[in-house]
mmCIF file of C-alpha atoms and ligand atoms in Angstrom:
data_model
loop_
_atom_site.group_PDB
_atom_site.id
_atom_site.type_symbol
_atom_site.label_atom_id
_atom_site.label_comp_id
_atom_site.label_asym_id
_atom_site.label_seq_id
_atom_site.Cartn_x
_atom_site.Cartn_y
_atom_site.Cartn_z
ATOM 1 C CA MET A 1 -0.043 0.278 -0.472
ATOM 2 C CA PRO A 2 2.462 3.317 -1.408
ATOM 3 C CA SER A 3 -0.003 5.416 1.527
ATOM 4 C CA ASP A 4 -1.871 5.045 4.330
ATOM 5 C CA ARG A 5 -4.238 6.826 2.935
ATOM 6 C CA LEU A 6 -5.380 4.178 1.187
ATOM 7 C CA ASP A 7 -4.614 1.537 3.611
ATOM 8 C CA THR A 8 -6.591 3.452 5.626
ATOM 9 C CA ILE A 9 -9.177 3.129 2.757
ATOM 10 C CA TYR A 10 -8.873 -0.578 1.789
ATOM 11 C CA ASN A 11 -9.532 -1.429 5.711
ATOM 12 C CA ALA A 12 -12.416 1.306 5.723
ATOM 13 C CA ILE A 13 -13.969 -0.736 3.130
ATOM 14 C CA ILE A 14 -13.660 -4.503 4.290
ATOM 15 C CA ASP A 15 -15.497 -3.028 6.988
ATOM 16 C CA GLY A 16 -18.301 -1.953 5.297
ATOM 17 C CA ASP A 17 -17.265 2.331 7.166
ATOM 18 C CA ALA A 18 -18.994 4.164 4.308
ATOM 19 C CA ASP A 19 -18.370 6.914 5.714
ATOM 20 C CA THR A 20 -14.565 7.047 6.938
ATOM 21 C CA ALA A 21 -13.821 5.458 3.157
ATOM 22 C CA THR A 22 -15.115 8.219 1.266
ATOM 23 C CA VAL A 23 -14.118 11.057 3.872
ATOM 24 C CA GLU A 24 -10.114 9.270 3.036
ATOM 25 C CA ALA A 25 -10.263 8.773 -0.131
ATOM 26 C CA GLN A 26 -12.019 12.650 -0.558
ATOM 27 C CA ALA A 27 -8.922 13.127 1.413
ATOM 28 C CA ALA A 28 -6.760 11.191 -1.371
ATOM 29 C CA LEU A 29 -7.274 12.908 -4.789
ATOM 30 C CA LYS A 30 -6.895 16.079 -2.778
ATOM 31 C CA GLU A 31 -2.967 16.096 -2.288
ATOM 32 C CA GLY A 32 -2.904 14.546 -5.381
ATOM 33 C CA ILE A 33 -2.890 10.549 -5.266
ATOM 34 C CA PRO A 34 -4.730 9.731 -9.436
ATOM 35 C CA ALA A 35 -8.027 8.068 -8.761
ATOM 36 C CA SER A 36 -7.366 5.498 -10.363
ATOM 37 C CA GLU A 37 -4.783 4.314 -7.678
ATOM 38 C CA ILE A 38 -7.443 4.235 -5.045
ATOM 39 C CA LEU A 39 -8.965 2.350 -7.425
ATOM 40 C CA TYR A 40 -6.642 0.142 -7.948
ATOM 41 C CA ASN A 41 -4.523 -0.173 -4.667
ATOM 42 C CA ALA A 42 -7.513 0.008 -2.624
ATOM 43 C CA CYS A 43 -11.529 -0.290 -3.745
ATOM 44 C CA VAL A 44 -10.715 -2.899 -5.427
ATOM 45 C CA PRO A 45 -7.457 -4.824 -3.786
ATOM 46 C CA ALA A 46 -10.293 -4.635 -0.426
ATOM 47 C CA MET A 47 -13.041 -6.308 -1.841
ATOM 48 C CA GLU A 48 -10.107 -9.400 -3.310
ATOM 49 C CA GLU A 49 -9.785 -9.764 0.758
ATOM 50 C CA VAL A 50 -13.766 -9.333 1.633
ATOM 51 C CA GLY A 51 -13.821 -12.342 -1.036
ATOM 52 C CA SER A 52 -10.549 -14.177 1.054
ATOM 53 C CA LEU A 53 -12.951 -13.742 3.279
ATOM 54 C CA PHE A 54 -15.583 -15.364 2.631
ATOM 55 C CA GLU A 55 -14.887 -17.818 1.397
ATOM 56 C CA ARG A 56 -12.394 -18.160 5.071
ATOM 57 C CA GLY A 57 -16.217 -18.003 6.783
ATOM 58 C CA GLU A 58 -14.867 -14.346 8.683
ATOM 59 C CA LYS A 59 -16.846 -12.839 6.454
ATOM 60 C CA PHE A 60 -21.214 -13.617 5.620
ATOM 61 C CA VAL A 61 -22.962 -11.809 2.569
ATOM 62 C CA ALA A 62 -24.099 -9.045 4.671
ATOM 63 C CA GLU A 63 -20.842 -8.277 5.924
ATOM 64 C CA MET A 64 -20.601 -8.641 1.887
ATOM 65 C CA LEU A 65 -22.780 -6.326 0.825
ATOM 66 C CA ILE A 66 -22.643 -3.584 3.329
ATOM 67 C CA ALA A 67 -18.514 -3.376 2.578
ATOM 68 C CA SER A 68 -20.011 -3.547 -1.473
ATOM 69 C CA ARG A 69 -22.412 -0.346 -0.462
ATOM 70 C CA ALA A 70 -18.872 0.875 0.952
ATOM 71 C CA MET A 71 -17.319 0.390 -2.553
ATOM 72 C CA ASN A 72 -20.131 1.853 -4.400
ATOM 73 C CA ALA A 73 -19.309 4.793 -2.569
ATOM 74 C CA VAL A 74 -15.645 5.557 -2.621
ATOM 75 C CA VAL A 75 -16.288 4.949 -6.733
ATOM 76 C CA GLU A 76 -19.073 7.706 -6.570
ATOM 77 C CA ILE A 77 -15.879 10.405 -5.813
ATOM 78 C CA LEU A 78 -13.536 8.484 -7.807
ATOM 79 C CA LYS A 79 -15.931 8.817 -10.710
ATOM 80 C CA PRO A 80 -15.285 12.651 -12.093
ATOM 81 C CA HIS A 81 -11.553 12.033 -11.961
ATOM 82 C CA LEU A 82 -11.841 8.658 -13.571
ATOM 83 C CA VAL A 83 -13.904 9.688 -16.536
ATOM 84 C CA ASP A 84 -13.673 13.109 -18.943
ATOM 85 C CA GLY A 85 -16.939 14.335 -19.626
ATOM 86 C CA ASP A 86 -15.397 15.901 -22.788
ATOM 87 C CA VAL A 87 -15.635 12.895 -25.250
ATOM 88 C CA ASN A 88 -16.724 12.724 -28.297
ATOM 89 C CA ILE A 89 -18.819 9.495 -28.763
ATOM 90 C CA ILE A 90 -17.746 6.294 -30.625
ATOM 91 C CA GLY A 91 -19.824 4.205 -30.330
ATOM 92 C CA THR A 92 -22.830 2.380 -28.025
ATOM 93 C CA VAL A 93 -23.028 -0.324 -25.725
ATOM 94 C CA VAL A 94 -25.880 -2.179 -23.571
ATOM 95 C CA ILE A 95 -24.173 -3.457 -21.322
ATOM 96 C CA GLY A 96 -25.493 -5.868 -18.248
ATOM 97 C CA THR A 97 -25.124 -8.574 -15.045
ATOM 98 C CA VAL A 98 -26.636 -11.383 -16.443
ATOM 99 C CA ALA A 99 -29.643 -13.744 -15.223
ATOM 100 C CA GLY A 100 -29.306 -15.012 -11.642
ATOM 101 C CA ASP A 101 -26.197 -12.270 -10.746
ATOM 102 C CA LEU A 102 -26.922 -9.463 -8.220
ATOM 103 C CA HIS A 103 -23.149 -8.314 -8.899
ATOM 104 C CA ASP A 104 -21.974 -5.607 -9.863
ATOM 105 C CA ILE A 105 -20.108 -3.417 -8.750
ATOM 106 C CA GLY A 106 -16.976 -4.832 -11.758
ATOM 107 C CA LYS A 107 -20.320 -3.733 -14.212
ATOM 108 C CA ASN A 108 -20.479 -0.741 -12.898
ATOM 109 C CA LEU A 109 -16.414 -0.638 -12.860
ATOM 110 C CA VAL A 110 -16.732 -0.731 -16.841
ATOM 111 C CA GLY A 111 -19.708 1.068 -17.804
ATOM 112 C CA MET A 112 -17.407 3.382 -16.116
ATOM 113 C CA MET A 113 -14.564 2.691 -18.494
ATOM 114 C CA LEU A 114 -15.871 2.170 -21.696
ATOM 115 C CA GLU A 115 -17.653 6.006 -21.238
ATOM 116 C CA GLY A 116 -13.829 6.906 -20.292
ATOM 117 C CA ALA A 117 -13.433 5.902 -23.865
ATOM 118 C CA GLY A 118 -16.392 7.583 -25.527
ATOM 119 C CA PHE A 119 -18.429 4.951 -25.268
ATOM 120 C CA LYS A 120 -22.206 5.888 -24.681
ATOM 121 C CA ILE A 121 -23.449 3.108 -22.170
ATOM 122 C CA ILE A 122 -27.514 2.058 -21.790
ATOM 123 C CA ASP A 123 -27.038 -0.393 -17.971
ATOM 124 C CA LEU A 124 -29.891 -2.191 -17.881
ATOM 125 C CA GLY A 125 -28.439 -3.810 -14.578
ATOM 126 C CA ALA A 126 -27.500 -6.441 -12.955
ATOM 127 C CA ASN A 127 -29.762 -10.059 -12.686
ATOM 128 C CA VAL A 128 -30.182 -9.377 -16.574
ATOM 129 C CA ASP A 129 -32.708 -11.750 -18.786
ATOM 130 C CA PRO A 130 -32.069 -12.399 -21.899
ATOM 131 C CA ALA A 131 -34.974 -11.437 -23.327
ATOM 132 C CA LYS A 132 -33.911 -7.417 -21.686
ATOM 133 C CA PHE A 133 -31.167 -7.852 -23.335
ATOM 134 C CA VAL A 134 -32.831 -8.140 -26.982
ATOM 135 C CA ASP A 135 -34.832 -5.552 -26.400
ATOM 136 C CA ALA A 136 -32.585 -3.700 -25.405
ATOM 137 C CA VAL A 137 -31.160 -4.097 -28.254
ATOM 138 C CA ARG A 138 -34.135 -3.444 -30.074
ATOM 139 C CA GLN A 139 -34.286 -0.253 -28.376
ATOM 140 C CA ASN A 140 -30.932 1.491 -28.847
ATOM 141 C CA GLN A 141 -28.963 -0.667 -31.759
ATOM 142 C CA PRO A 142 -25.709 -0.574 -29.999
ATOM 143 C CA ASP A 143 -22.588 -1.780 -31.836
ATOM 144 C CA ILE A 144 -21.417 -3.386 -28.566
ATOM 145 C CA VAL A 145 -23.341 -5.973 -25.884
ATOM 146 C CA GLY A 146 -21.893 -6.408 -22.736
ATOM 147 C CA MET A 147 -21.996 -9.267 -19.939
ATOM 148 C CA SER A 148 -20.660 -9.452 -17.270
ATOM 149 C CA ALA A 149 -20.903 -12.478 -14.721
ATOM 150 C CA LEU A 150 -19.348 -12.850 -11.054
ATOM 151 C CA LEU A 151 -20.224 -16.694 -10.492
ATOM 152 C CA THR A 152 -19.638 -20.171 -12.006
ATOM 153 C CA THR A 153 -23.063 -20.999 -11.482
ATOM 154 C CA THR A 154 -24.489 -17.440 -13.837
ATOM 155 C CA MET A 155 -21.739 -18.450 -16.187
ATOM 156 C CA PRO A 156 -23.983 -20.589 -17.942
ATOM 157 C CA ALA A 157 -26.251 -17.162 -18.992
ATOM 158 C CA ILE A 158 -24.250 -15.737 -20.916
ATOM 159 C CA ARG A 159 -24.197 -18.420 -22.987
ATOM 160 C CA THR A 160 -28.256 -18.558 -22.713
ATOM 161 C CA THR A 161 -28.514 -15.357 -23.414
ATOM 162 C CA ILE A 162 -26.095 -14.876 -27.264
ATOM 163 C CA GLN A 163 -28.207 -17.442 -27.809
ATOM 164 C CA THR A 164 -32.043 -15.114 -27.659
ATOM 165 C CA LEU A 165 -29.990 -12.915 -29.053
ATOM 166 C CA LYS A 166 -29.482 -15.319 -31.568
ATOM 167 C CA GLU A 167 -33.244 -16.437 -31.991
ATOM 168 C CA ALA A 168 -34.415 -12.649 -32.287
ATOM 169 C CA GLY A 169 -32.485 -12.639 -35.345
ATOM 170 C CA LEU A 170 -30.090 -10.239 -33.802
ATOM 171 C CA ARG A 171 -26.361 -11.250 -32.858
ATOM 172 C CA GLU A 172 -24.833 -10.657 -36.733
ATOM 173 C CA GLN A 173 -25.653 -6.705 -35.195
ATOM 174 C CA VAL A 174 -24.018 -6.512 -32.059
ATOM 175 C CA LYS A 175 -20.328 -7.495 -31.456
ATOM 176 C CA ILE A 176 -20.518 -9.826 -27.836
ATOM 177 C CA LEU A 177 -18.104 -8.156 -24.778
ATOM 178 C CA ILE A 178 -17.659 -10.419 -22.100
ATOM 179 C CA GLY A 179 -15.927 -10.467 -18.459
ATOM 180 C CA GLY A 180 -16.566 -11.206 -14.116
ATOM 181 C CA ALA A 181 -13.957 -12.758 -11.865
ATOM 182 C CA PRO A 182 -14.735 -16.047 -13.000
ATOM 183 C CA VAL A 183 -15.010 -16.211 -17.322
ATOM 184 C CA THR A 184 -11.894 -17.261 -19.322
ATOM 185 C CA GLN A 185 -11.191 -16.528 -23.252
ATOM 186 C CA GLU A 186 -11.710 -19.649 -23.309
ATOM 187 C CA PHE A 187 -15.182 -19.439 -22.237
ATOM 188 C CA ALA A 188 -15.550 -16.665 -24.576
ATOM 189 C CA ASP A 189 -14.550 -19.186 -27.387
ATOM 190 C CA THR A 190 -16.587 -21.783 -26.167
ATOM 191 C CA VAL A 191 -19.616 -19.738 -25.867
ATOM 192 C CA GLY A 192 -19.182 -17.827 -29.236
ATOM 193 C CA ALA A 193 -18.447 -14.212 -28.217
ATOM 194 C CA ASP A 194 -16.197 -11.721 -30.038
ATOM 195 C CA ALA A 195 -13.453 -10.318 -26.730
ATOM 196 C CA PHE A 196 -12.813 -11.580 -23.146
ATOM 197 C CA ALA A 197 -12.018 -8.651 -21.337
ATOM 198 C CA PRO A 198 -10.126 -9.253 -18.060
ATOM 199 C CA ASP A 199 -10.529 -5.702 -16.548
ATOM 200 C CA ALA A 200 -12.256 -2.701 -17.023
ATOM 201 C CA GLY A 201 -8.789 -0.981 -17.955
ATOM 202 C CA SER A 202 -8.622 -4.056 -21.157
ATOM 203 C CA ALA A 203 -12.488 -4.328 -21.476
ATOM 204 C CA ALA A 204 -12.018 0.156 -22.684
ATOM 205 C CA ARG A 205 -9.106 -1.119 -24.506
ATOM 206 C CA ILE A 206 -10.897 -3.496 -26.422
ATOM 207 C CA ALA A 207 -14.444 -2.201 -26.739
ATOM 208 C CA LYS A 208 -12.546 0.504 -29.084
ATOM 209 C CA SER A 209 -10.918 -1.735 -31.373
ATOM 210 C CA LEU A 210 -14.488 -3.583 -32.056
ATOM 211 C CA VAL A 211 -15.567 0.240 -32.834
ATOM 212 C CA GLY A 212 -12.742 0.192 -35.479
ATOM 213 C CA VAL A 213 -11.042 3.132 -33.189
ATOM 214 C CA ALA A 214 -7.104 2.251 -32.672
HETATM 215 CO CO1 B1M B 301 -20.655 -13.059 -3.503
HETATM 216 N N1 B1M B 301 -19.429 -14.015 -4.183
HETATM 217 N N2 B1M B 301 -22.045 -13.726 -4.041
HETATM 218 N N3 B1M B 301 -21.888 -11.607 -3.417
HETATM 219 N N4 B1M B 301 -18.567 -11.090 -3.843
HETATM 220 C C1 B1M B 301 -17.939 -13.722 -5.317
HETATM 221 C C2 B1M B 301 -18.145 -13.461 -6.986
HETATM 222 C C3 B1M B 301 -17.492 -14.458 -4.742
HETATM 223 C C4 B1M B 301 -15.789 -15.043 -5.458
HETATM 224 C C5 B1M B 301 -17.004 -14.852 -3.491
HETATM 225 C C6 B1M B 301 -16.121 -15.527 -2.864
HETATM 226 O O1 B1M B 301 -16.818 -16.939 -2.188
HETATM 227 N N5 B1M B 301 -14.455 -15.547 -2.866
HETATM 228 C C7 B1M B 301 -18.107 -15.665 -5.052
HETATM 229 C C8 B1M B 301 -18.405 -17.347 -6.094
HETATM 230 C C9 B1M B 301 -18.448 -17.870 -6.404
HETATM 231 C C10 B1M B 301 -17.915 -18.108 -7.433
HETATM 232 O O2 B1M B 301 -18.570 -18.150 -8.333
HETATM 233 N N6 B1M B 301 -16.840 -19.136 -8.077
HETATM 234 C C11 B1M B 301 -18.999 -15.116 -4.511
HETATM 235 C C12 B1M B 301 -20.295 -16.080 -4.018
HETATM 236 C C13 B1M B 301 -20.422 -17.396 -3.606
HETATM 237 C C14 B1M B 301 -21.824 -15.309 -3.584
HETATM 238 C C15 B1M B 301 -23.074 -15.882 -3.325
HETATM 239 C C16 B1M B 301 -23.661 -17.683 -4.102
HETATM 240 C C17 B1M B 301 -23.027 -15.855 -1.376
HETATM 241 C C18 B1M B 301 -24.003 -16.252 -0.973
HETATM 242 O O3 B1M B 301 -25.734 -15.856 -0.510
HETATM 243 N N7 B1M B 301 -23.967 -17.662 -0.345
HETATM 244 C C19 B1M B 301 -24.241 -14.118 -3.046
HETATM 245 C C20 B1M B 301 -25.115 -14.226 -4.919
HETATM 246 C C21 B1M B 301 -25.381 -13.774 -4.638
HETATM 247 C C22 B1M B 301 -26.311 -13.730 -6.592
HETATM 248 O O4 B1M B 301 -26.105 -12.585 -7.114
HETATM 249 N N8 B1M B 301 -26.656 -13.892 -6.640
HETATM 250 C C23 B1M B 301 -23.424 -13.187 -3.445
HETATM 251 C C24 B1M B 301 -23.288 -11.997 -2.815
HETATM 252 C C25 B1M B 301 -22.675 -11.406 -3.141
HETATM 253 C C26 B1M B 301 -22.985 -10.208 -2.194
HETATM 254 C C27 B1M B 301 -24.560 -8.968 -3.216
HETATM 255 C C28 B1M B 301 -23.271 -9.768 -0.822
HETATM 256 C C29 B1M B 301 -22.214 -8.840 -2.715
HETATM 257 C C30 B1M B 301 -22.339 -8.293 -4.404
HETATM 258 C C31 B1M B 301 -22.401 -6.303 -5.011
HETATM 259 C C32 B1M B 301 -22.712 -5.945 -5.654
HETATM 260 O O5 B1M B 301 -22.494 -6.224 -5.991
HETATM 261 N N9 B1M B 301 -23.730 -4.999 -5.336
HETATM 262 C C33 B1M B 301 -21.094 -9.809 -3.129
HETATM 263 C C34 B1M B 301 -19.173 -9.588 -3.141
HETATM 264 C C35 B1M B 301 -18.971 -7.969 -2.873
HETATM 265 C C36 B1M B 301 -18.562 -10.269 -3.968
HETATM 266 C C37 B1M B 301 -16.970 -10.070 -3.646
HETATM 267 C C38 B1M B 301 -16.616 -10.332 -2.305
HETATM 268 C C39 B1M B 301 -16.696 -8.750 -4.467
HETATM 269 C C40 B1M B 301 -17.144 -8.734 -5.295
HETATM 270 C C41 B1M B 301 -16.569 -7.396 -6.275
HETATM 271 O O6 B1M B 301 -17.197 -6.391 -7.212
HETATM 272 N N10 B1M B 301 -15.691 -7.547 -6.882
HETATM 273 C C42 B1M B 301 -16.217 -11.351 -4.803
HETATM 274 C C43 B1M B 301 -15.548 -11.878 -3.670
HETATM 275 C C44 B1M B 301 -14.211 -10.974 -5.380
HETATM 276 O O7 B1M B 301 -14.505 -11.200 -6.326
HETATM 277 N N11 B1M B 301 -12.430 -12.062 -4.697
HETATM 278 C C45 B1M B 301 -17.190 -12.422 -4.632
HETATM 279 C C46 B1M B 301 -14.445 -5.938 -7.301
HETATM 280 C C47 B1M B 301 -15.449 -6.132 -8.173
HETATM 281 C C48 B1M B 301 -14.318 -4.581 -9.155
HETATM 282 O O8 B1M B 301 -14.230 -7.938 -9.229
HETATM 283 O O9 B1M B 301 -15.952 -7.486 -10.091
HETATM 284 O O10 B1M B 301 -14.398 -8.944 -10.717
HETATM 285 P P1 B1M B 301 -15.342 -8.090 -10.306
HETATM 286 O O11 B1M B 301 -14.858 -6.778 -11.242
HETATM 287 C C49 B1M B 301 -13.746 -7.356 -12.197
HETATM 288 C C50 B1M B 301 -13.413 -8.050 -13.417
HETATM 289 O O12 B1M B 301 -13.898 -9.164 -12.939
HETATM 290 C C51 B1M B 301 -13.845 -7.150 -15.213
HETATM 291 O O13 B1M B 301 -13.436 -5.505 -14.887
HETATM 292 C C52 B1M B 301 -13.622 -5.721 -13.476
HETATM 293 C C53 B1M B 301 -12.736 -4.184 -13.012
HETATM 294 O O14 B1M B 301 -11.583 -4.814 -13.542
HETATM 295 N N12 B1M B 301 -14.962 -7.602 -14.761
HETATM 296 C C54 B1M B 301 -15.142 -7.316 -17.107
HETATM 297 C C55 B1M B 301 -16.054 -8.042 -15.299
HETATM 298 N N13 B1M B 301 -17.161 -7.717 -15.195
HETATM 299 C C56 B1M B 301 -16.649 -7.409 -16.834
HETATM 300 C C57 B1M B 301 -17.290 -7.776 -18.067
HETATM 301 C C58 B1M B 301 -16.791 -7.396 -18.580
HETATM 302 C C59 B1M B 301 -15.346 -7.109 -18.992
HETATM 303 C C60 B1M B 301 -14.786 -7.040 -17.911
HETATM 304 O O15 B1M B 301 -17.480 -7.277 -20.748
HETATM 305 C C61 B1M B 301 -18.484 -7.217 -21.020
#
């Protein structure tokens, strides 16, 4: 951890203390610590630690939820520093976490980075049924459909959603980008997605290449 400030944010998120986490994040920004450093050196590792504590039975679902609220509160503060409001629109992305899956922090970060890269984002939220993806594609004619899955048990919903888009005759109109902790390039190849991104930064880079922007 490069500073005490980041250490405090890290611990506050693990403890689900949104007040301390947000006050410290504001102070860190004032001190000139870049928003990306706060995100990737404090917030994301904090959520990884929460996951490990949960696996070891040292945290429960309710505590994971409270930690995720603290993380979201910090992300709201960081957002204006991560996303440049003055970018040209290079494409539209419909994004959501797939059916049965309530995890939305990673999906929100990906949406934010894509917005920063110049995409218009239509965020369908979490636990999105395949039919809702289909409706959103019909209505918005996006260039890319982004799907996030955080559970091994919800990864198959990516396949179902792609299949539903195919049945609706919409699959060939869009590029499909997928991600989430258990998702791999191999899985993306198996389900016929156009691209996989392991993190939010690479998602933005890959999305740009999908629409032909270097
Ligand atoms: Co849950 N959960 N959770 N959880 N949770 C995990 C995912 C888990 C790994 C924890 C663990 O056991 N270590 C485990 C999954 C095990 C598995 O399937 N292999 C797990 C479990 C088991 C569960 C429940 C089943 C627990 C239960 O009820 N018994 C339950 C399921 C509920 C459901 O969805 N139906 C559950 C519930 C929850 C909460 C609701 C309490 C909460 C989510 C709150 C919220 O999101 N609003 C929660 C949390 C917070 C976590 C952990 C701790 C943190 C997730 C997170 O936000 N990470 C998580 C442990 C972990 O991840 N280590 C865990 C930070 C985020 C920035 O990373 O989401 O990976 P991530 O996103 C990254 C990349 O993956 C990528 O870019 C992002 C940024 O770099 N990416 C994409 C993500 N989406 C992308 C899309 C793209 C491209 C890249 O293109 C479109």
